[in-house]
CSV table of C-alpha atoms in Angstrom, one decimal:
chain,number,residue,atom,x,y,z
E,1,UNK,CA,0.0,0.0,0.0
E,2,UNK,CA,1.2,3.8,-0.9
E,3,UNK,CA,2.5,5.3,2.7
E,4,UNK,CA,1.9,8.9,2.3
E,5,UNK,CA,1.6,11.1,4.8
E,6,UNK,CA,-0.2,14.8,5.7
E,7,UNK,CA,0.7,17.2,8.4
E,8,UNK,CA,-1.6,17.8,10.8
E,9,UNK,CA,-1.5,21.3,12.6
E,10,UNK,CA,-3.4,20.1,15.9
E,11,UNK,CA,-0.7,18.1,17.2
E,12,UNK,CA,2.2,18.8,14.5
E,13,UNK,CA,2.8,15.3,13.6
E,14,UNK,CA,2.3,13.4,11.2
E,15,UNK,CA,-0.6,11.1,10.0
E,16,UNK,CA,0.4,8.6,7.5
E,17,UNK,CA,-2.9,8.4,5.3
E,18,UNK,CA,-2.0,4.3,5.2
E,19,UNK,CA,-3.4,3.8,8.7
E,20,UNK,CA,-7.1,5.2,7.3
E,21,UNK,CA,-9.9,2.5,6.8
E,22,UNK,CA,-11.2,3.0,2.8
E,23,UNK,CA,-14.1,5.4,4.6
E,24,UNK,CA,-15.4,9.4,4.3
E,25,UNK,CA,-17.3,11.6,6.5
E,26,UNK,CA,-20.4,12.3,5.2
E,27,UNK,CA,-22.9,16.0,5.5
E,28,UNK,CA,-25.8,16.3,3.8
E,29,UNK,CA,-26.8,20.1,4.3
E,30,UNK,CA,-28.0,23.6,2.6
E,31,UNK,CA,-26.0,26.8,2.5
E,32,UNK,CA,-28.3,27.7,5.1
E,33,UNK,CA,-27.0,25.2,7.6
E,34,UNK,CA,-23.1,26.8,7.3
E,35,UNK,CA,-23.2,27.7,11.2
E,36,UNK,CA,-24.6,24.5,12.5
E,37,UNK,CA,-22.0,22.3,10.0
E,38,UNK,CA,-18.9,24.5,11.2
E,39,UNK,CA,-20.1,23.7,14.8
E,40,UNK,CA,-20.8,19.7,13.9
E,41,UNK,CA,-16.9,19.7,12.3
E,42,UNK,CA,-14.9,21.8,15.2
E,43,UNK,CA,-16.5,18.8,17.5
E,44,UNK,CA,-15.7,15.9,15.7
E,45,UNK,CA,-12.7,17.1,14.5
E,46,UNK,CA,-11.0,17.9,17.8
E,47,UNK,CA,-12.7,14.6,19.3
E,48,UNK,CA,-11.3,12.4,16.6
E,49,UNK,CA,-10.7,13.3,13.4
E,50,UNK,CA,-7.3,15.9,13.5
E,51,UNK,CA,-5.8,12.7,14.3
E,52,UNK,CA,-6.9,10.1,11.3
E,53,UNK,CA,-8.0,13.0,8.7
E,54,UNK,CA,-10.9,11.5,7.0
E,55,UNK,CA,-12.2,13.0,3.8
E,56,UNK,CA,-15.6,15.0,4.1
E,57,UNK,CA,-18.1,15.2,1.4
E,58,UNK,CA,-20.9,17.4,1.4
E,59,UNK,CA,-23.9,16.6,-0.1
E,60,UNK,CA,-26.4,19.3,-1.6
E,61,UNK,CA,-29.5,19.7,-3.5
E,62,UNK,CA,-28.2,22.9,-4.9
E,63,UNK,CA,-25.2,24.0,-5.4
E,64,UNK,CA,-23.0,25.1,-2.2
E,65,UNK,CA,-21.9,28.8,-2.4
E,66,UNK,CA,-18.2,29.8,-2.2
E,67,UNK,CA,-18.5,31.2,1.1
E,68,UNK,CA,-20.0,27.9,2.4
E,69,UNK,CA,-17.1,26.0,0.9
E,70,UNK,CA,-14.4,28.6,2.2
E,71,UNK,CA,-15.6,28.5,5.7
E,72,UNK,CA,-15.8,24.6,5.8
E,73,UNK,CA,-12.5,23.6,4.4
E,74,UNK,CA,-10.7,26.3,7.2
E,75,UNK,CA,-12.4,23.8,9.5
E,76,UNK,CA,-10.6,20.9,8.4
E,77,UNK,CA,-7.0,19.9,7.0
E,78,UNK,CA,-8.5,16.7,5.8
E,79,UNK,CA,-9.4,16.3,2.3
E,80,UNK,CA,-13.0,17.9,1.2
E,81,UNK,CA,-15.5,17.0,-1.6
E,82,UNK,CA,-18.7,18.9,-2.6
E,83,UNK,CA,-21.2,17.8,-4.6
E,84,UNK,CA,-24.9,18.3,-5.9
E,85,UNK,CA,-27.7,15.6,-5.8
E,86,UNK,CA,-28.9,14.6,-8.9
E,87,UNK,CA,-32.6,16.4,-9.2
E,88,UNK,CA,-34.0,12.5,-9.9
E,89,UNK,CA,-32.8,11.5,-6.4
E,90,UNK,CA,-34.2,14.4,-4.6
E,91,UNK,CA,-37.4,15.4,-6.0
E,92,UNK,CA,-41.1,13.8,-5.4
E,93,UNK,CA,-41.4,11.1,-8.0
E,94,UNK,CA,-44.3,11.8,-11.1
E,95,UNK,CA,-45.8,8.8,-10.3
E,96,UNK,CA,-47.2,10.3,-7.1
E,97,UNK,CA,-50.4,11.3,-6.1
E,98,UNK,CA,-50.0,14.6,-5.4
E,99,UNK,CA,-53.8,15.5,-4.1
E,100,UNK,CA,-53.0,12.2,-1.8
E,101,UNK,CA,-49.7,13.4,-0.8
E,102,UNK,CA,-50.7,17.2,0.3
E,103,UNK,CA,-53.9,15.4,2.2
E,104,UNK,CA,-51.3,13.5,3.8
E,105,UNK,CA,-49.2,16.6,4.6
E,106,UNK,CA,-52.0,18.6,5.6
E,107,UNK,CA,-53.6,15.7,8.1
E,108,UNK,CA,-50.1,15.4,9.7
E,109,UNK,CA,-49.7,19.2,10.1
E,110,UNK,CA,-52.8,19.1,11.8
E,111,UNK,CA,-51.5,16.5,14.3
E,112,UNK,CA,-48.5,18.5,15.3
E,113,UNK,CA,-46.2,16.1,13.9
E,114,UNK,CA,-42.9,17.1,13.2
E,115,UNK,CA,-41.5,17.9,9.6
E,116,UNK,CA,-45.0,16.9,8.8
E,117,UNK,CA,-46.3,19.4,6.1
E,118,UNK,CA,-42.6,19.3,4.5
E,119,UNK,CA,-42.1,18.0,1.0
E,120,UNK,CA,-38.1,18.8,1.2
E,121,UNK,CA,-37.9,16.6,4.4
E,122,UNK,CA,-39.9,13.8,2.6
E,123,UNK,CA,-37.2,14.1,-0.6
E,124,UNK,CA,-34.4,13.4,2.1
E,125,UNK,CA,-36.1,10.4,4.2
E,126,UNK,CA,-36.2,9.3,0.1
E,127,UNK,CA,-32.4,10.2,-0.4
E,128,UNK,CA,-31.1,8.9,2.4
E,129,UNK,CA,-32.9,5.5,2.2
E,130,UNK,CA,-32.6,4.7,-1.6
E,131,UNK,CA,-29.6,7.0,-3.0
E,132,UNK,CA,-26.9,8.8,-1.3
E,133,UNK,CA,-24.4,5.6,-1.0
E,134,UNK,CA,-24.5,5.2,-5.0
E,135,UNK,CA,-23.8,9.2,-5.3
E,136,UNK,CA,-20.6,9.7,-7.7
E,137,UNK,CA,-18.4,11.0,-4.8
E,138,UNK,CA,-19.4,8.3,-2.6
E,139,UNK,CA,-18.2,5.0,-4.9
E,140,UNK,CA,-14.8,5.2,-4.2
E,141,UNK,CA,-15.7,4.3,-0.5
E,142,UNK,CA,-17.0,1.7,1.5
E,143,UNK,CA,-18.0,3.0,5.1
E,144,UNK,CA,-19.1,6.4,6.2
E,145,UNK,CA,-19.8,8.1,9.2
E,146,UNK,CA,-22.8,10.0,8.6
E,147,UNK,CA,-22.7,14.0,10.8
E,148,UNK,CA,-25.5,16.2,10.6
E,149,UNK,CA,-25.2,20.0,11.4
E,150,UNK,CA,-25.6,21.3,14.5
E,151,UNK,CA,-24.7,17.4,16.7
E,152,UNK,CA,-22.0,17.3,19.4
E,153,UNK,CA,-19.3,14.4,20.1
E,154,UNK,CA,-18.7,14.8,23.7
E,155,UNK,CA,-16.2,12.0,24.3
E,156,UNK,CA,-12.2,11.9,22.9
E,157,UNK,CA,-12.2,9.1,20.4
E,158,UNK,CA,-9.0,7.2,21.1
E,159,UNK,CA,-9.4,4.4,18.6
E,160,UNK,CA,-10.9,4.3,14.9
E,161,UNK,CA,-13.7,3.2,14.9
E,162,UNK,CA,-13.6,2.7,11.1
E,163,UNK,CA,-11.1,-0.2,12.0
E,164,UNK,CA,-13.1,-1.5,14.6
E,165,UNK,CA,-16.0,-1.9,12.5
E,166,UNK,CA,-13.8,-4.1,9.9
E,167,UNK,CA,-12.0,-6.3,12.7
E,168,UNK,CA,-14.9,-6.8,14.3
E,169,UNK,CA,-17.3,-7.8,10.9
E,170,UNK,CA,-19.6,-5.4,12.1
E,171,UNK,CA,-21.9,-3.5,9.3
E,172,UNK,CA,-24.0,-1.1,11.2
E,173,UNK,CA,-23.4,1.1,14.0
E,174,UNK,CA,-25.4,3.6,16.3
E,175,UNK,CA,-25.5,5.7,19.3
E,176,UNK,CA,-29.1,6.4,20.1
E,177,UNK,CA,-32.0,3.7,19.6
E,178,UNK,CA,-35.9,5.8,19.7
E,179,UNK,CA,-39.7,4.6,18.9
E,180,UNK,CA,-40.9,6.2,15.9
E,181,UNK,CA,-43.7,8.4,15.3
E,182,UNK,CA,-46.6,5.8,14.9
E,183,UNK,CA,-48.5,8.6,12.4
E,184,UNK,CA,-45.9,8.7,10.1
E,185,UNK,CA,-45.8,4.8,9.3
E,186,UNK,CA,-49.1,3.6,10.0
E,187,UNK,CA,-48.6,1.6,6.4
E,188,UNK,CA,-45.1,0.6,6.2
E,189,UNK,CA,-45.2,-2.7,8.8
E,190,UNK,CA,-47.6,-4.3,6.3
E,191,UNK,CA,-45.2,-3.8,3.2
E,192,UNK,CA,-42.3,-5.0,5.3
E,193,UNK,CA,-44.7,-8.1,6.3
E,194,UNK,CA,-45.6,-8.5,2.5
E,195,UNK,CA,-41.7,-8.1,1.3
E,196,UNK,CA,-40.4,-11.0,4.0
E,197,UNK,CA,-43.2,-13.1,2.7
E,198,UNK,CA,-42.1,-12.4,-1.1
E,199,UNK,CA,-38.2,-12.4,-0.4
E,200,UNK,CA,-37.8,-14.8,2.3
E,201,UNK,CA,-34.3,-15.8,1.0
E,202,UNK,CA,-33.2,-12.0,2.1
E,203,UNK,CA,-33.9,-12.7,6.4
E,204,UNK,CA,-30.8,-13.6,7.9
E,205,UNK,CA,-31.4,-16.7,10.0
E,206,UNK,CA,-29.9,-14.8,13.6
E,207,UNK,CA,-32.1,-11.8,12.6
E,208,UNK,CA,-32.7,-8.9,15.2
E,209,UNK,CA,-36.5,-9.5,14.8
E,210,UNK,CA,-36.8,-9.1,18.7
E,211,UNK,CA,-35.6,-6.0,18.7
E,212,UNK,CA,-38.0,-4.5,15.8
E,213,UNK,CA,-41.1,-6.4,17.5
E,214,UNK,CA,-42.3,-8.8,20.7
E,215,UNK,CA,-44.7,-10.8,18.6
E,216,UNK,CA,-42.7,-12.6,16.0
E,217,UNK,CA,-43.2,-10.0,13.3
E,218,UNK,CA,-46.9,-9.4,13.2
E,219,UNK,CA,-46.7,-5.8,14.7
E,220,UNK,CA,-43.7,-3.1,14.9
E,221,UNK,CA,-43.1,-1.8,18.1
E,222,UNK,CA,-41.9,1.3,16.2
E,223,UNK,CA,-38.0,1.0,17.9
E,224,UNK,CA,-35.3,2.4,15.3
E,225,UNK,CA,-31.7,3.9,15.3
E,226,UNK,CA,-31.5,7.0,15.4
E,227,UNK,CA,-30.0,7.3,11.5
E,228,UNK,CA,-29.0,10.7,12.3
E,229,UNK,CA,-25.8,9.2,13.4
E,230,UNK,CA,-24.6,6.2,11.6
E,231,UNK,CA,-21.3,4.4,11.1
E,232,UNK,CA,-21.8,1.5,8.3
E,233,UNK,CA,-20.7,-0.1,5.3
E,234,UNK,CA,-22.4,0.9,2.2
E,235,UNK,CA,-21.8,-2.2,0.9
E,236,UNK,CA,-24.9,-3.2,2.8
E,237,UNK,CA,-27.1,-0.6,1.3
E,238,UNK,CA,-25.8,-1.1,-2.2
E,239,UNK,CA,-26.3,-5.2,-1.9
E,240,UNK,CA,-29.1,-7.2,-3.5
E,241,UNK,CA,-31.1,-7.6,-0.4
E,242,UNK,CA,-31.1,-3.8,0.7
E,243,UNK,CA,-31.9,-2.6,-3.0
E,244,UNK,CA,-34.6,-4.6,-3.7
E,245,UNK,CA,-36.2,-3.6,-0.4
E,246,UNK,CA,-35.8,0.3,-0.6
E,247,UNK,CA,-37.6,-0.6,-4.4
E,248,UNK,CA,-40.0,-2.4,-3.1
E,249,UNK,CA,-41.3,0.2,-0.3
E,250,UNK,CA,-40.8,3.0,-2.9
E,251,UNK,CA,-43.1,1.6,-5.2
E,252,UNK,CA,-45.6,2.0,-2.0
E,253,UNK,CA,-45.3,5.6,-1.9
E,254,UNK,CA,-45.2,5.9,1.9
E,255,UNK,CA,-42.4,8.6,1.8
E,256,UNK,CA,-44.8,10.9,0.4
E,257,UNK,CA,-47.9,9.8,1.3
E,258,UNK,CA,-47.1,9.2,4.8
E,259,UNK,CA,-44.2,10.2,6.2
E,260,UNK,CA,-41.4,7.1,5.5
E,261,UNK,CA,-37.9,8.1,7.9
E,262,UNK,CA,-34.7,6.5,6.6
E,263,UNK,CA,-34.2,6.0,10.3
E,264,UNK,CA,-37.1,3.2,10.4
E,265,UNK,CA,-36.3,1.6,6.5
E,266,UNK,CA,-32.5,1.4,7.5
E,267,UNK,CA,-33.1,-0.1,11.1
E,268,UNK,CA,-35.5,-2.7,9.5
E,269,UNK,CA,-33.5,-3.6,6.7
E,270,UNK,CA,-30.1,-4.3,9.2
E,271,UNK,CA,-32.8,-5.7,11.9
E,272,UNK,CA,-33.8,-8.3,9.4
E,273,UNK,CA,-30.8,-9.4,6.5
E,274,UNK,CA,-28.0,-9.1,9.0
E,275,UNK,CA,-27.0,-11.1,12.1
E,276,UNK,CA,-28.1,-9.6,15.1
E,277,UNK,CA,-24.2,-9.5,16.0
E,278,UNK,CA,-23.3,-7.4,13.3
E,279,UNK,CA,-25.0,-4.3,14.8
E,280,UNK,CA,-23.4,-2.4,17.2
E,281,UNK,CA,-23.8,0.0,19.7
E,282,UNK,CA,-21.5,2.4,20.0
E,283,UNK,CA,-21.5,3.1,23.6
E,284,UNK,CA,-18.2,4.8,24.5
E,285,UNK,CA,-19.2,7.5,21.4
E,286,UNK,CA,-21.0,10.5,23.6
E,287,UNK,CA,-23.6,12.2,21.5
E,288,UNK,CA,-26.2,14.9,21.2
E,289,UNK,CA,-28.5,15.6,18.2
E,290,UNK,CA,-32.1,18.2,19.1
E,291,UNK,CA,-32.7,17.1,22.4
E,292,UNK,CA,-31.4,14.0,22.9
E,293,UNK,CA,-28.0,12.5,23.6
E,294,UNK,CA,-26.2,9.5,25.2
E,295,UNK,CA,-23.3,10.1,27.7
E,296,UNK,CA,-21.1,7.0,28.5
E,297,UNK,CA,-21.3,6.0,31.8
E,298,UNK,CA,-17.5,5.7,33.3
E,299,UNK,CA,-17.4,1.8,32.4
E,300,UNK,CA,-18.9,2.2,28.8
E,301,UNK,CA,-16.3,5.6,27.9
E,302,UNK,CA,-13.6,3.3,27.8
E,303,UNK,CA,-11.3,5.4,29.3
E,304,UNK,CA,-12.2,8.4,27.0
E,305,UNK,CA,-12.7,11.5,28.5
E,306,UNK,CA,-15.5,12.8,28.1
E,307,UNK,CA,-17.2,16.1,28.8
E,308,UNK,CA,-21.4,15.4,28.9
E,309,UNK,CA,-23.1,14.4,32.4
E,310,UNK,CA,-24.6,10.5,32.6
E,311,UNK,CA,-27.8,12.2,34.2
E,312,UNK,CA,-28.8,13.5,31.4
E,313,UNK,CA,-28.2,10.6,28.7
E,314,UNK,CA,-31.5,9.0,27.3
E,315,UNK,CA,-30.3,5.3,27.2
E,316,UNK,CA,-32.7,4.2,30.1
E,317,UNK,CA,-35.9,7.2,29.5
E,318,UNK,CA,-39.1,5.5,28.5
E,319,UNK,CA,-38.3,7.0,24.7
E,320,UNK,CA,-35.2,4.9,24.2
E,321,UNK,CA,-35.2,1.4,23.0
E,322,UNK,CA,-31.6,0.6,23.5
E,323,UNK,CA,-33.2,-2.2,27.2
E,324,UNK,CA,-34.7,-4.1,24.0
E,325,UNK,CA,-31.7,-3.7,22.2
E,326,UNK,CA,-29.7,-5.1,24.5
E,327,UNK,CA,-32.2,-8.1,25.8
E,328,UNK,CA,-32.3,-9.3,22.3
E,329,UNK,CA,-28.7,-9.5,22.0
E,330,UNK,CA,-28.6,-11.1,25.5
E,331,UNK,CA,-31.6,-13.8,23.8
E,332,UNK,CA,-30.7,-16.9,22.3
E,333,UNK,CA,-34.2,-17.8,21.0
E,334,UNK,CA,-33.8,-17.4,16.7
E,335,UNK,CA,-37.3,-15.7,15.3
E,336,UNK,CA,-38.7,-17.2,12.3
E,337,UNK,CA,-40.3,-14.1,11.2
E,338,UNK,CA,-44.1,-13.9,10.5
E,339,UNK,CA,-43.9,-17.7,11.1
């Protein structure tokens, strides 16, 4: 392998780019979000990444202004791609109801629901779920570590956790687990019930089916990863299995005429075609995105310092499902699902 090296200016050594994982930080966000993004790099960066100087790319839906570009690459002596969504991964589909889908946007405004009149929130659920690993400045890499604006890293990162996600054959990791909004997938159990029934060869056989629900698959208990924070390999998302499920639920129309998350279609989809060991909770990794955050207690930090208070973590609140998370991993019972 090429050793070359770069110089970082945090600690004035050097960083021999042969030690990084084939992996890129990845942002989707407007022009708008410049203050929140500069916030979400100064934290990561000084928790972890002056040290191992992974690439960014920054995803956009329009194209990101010079001043935007300026400000972010002063935050960062790592490498730093830009690039613009292609309109036929962002925009509502013209297949789509669009007298169905404003009723649906209206109805969910109506119930107070969060990001629920939005179209633009909808076309990202979409992106996120179906496109953004296949996106030209994404192919050369095979795990990311997805950053949003405006999160917080609270804990000194004194490993890679790139490399621990290889050594370890683990495919998808997370920091926060939540129950969804039951309004905004009333419909999307009985595709996922309808695509296991058509595609039963995709269901790995130590599947994490406890985790998703308590009665074998008949009902979801609406728990999810908070996608908002993921570390993974695309390789999963660009495989077989994973693309004909995102088709599949498209074809459905629940992004639009509900309100589909990527959280919920990525959580299912590793729930059910990966071992149940291959996700993993990154619990030494303090975090805070809107309200919510997890704080390492002093036996899960791993010896990293870290600068959040435990009281305040939502690991054990009745919103967070990582107790069921962790019982199913404890369980040796396989579930057949639907069966």
């Amino acid at each position: 392998m090429l050793n070359i090296t770069v110089r970082s200016t945090v600690h004035h050594e050097l960083t021999p780019i042969s030690r990084r994982e084939n992996a890129t930080l990845v942002l989707l966000a407007r022009n708008s979000d410049l203050n929140g993004v500069m916030a979400s790099m100064k934290s990561l960066e000084s928790h972890f990444n002056h040290k191992y100087l992974y690439p960014w790319v920054f995803l956009n839906d329009e194209e990101f202004s010079n001043e935007f570009k300026g400000r972010v690459m002063l935050e960062t002596n790592a490498p730093v791609h830009f690039g613009l969504i292609p309109k036929e991964h962002w925009t509502q589909p013209s297949w789509i109801d669009e007298g169905k889908a404003e009723e649906s946007r209206k109805r969910l405004k109506e119930q107070n629901i969060i990001y629920g009149d939005s179209s633009s929130y909808r076309n990202m659920c979409r992106f996120n779920s179906g496109y953004f690993f296949h996106h030209p400045l994404l192919q050369p890499f095979k795990y990311y570590w997805r950053v949003e604006p405006d999160v917080k890293y609270f804990c000194d990162i004194s490993y890679d956790p790139f490399q621990y996600m290889i050594q370890n054959n683990q495919t998808y990791g997370f920091t926060i687990t939540l129950y969804e909004t039951p309004e905004t997938v009333t419909t999307l159990w009985d595709s996922v019930k309808e695509f296991i029934i058509r595609y039963p060869q995709y269901i790995a056989n130590d599947n994490a089916m406890e985790f998703l629900s308590g009665d074998g698959g008949k009902t979801y208990n609406m728990c999810h990863f908070w996608s908002n924070f993921e570390i993974a390999d695309m390789d999963f998302w660009r495989s077989e299995a994973y693309q004909t499920f995102f088709e599949f639920l498209d074809t459905k129309g629940g992004f639009y005429y509900e309100r589909w998350g990527d959280a919920p279609i990525h959580s299912i989809a590793a729930a059910l075609f990966l071992p149940k060991q291959r996700l993993h909770f990154f619990q030494d990794i303090g975090y805070q995105h809107a309200v919510y955050q997890h704080c390492p207690s002093s036996d899960e930090s791993m010896g990293n310092t870290c600068s959040c208070h435990r009281w305040n973590t939502i690991d054990y609140r009745k919103q967070s499902c990582l107790p069921r998370y962790k019982a199913m991993l404890s369980s040796h019972t396989a579930v057949d699902p639907l069966s």
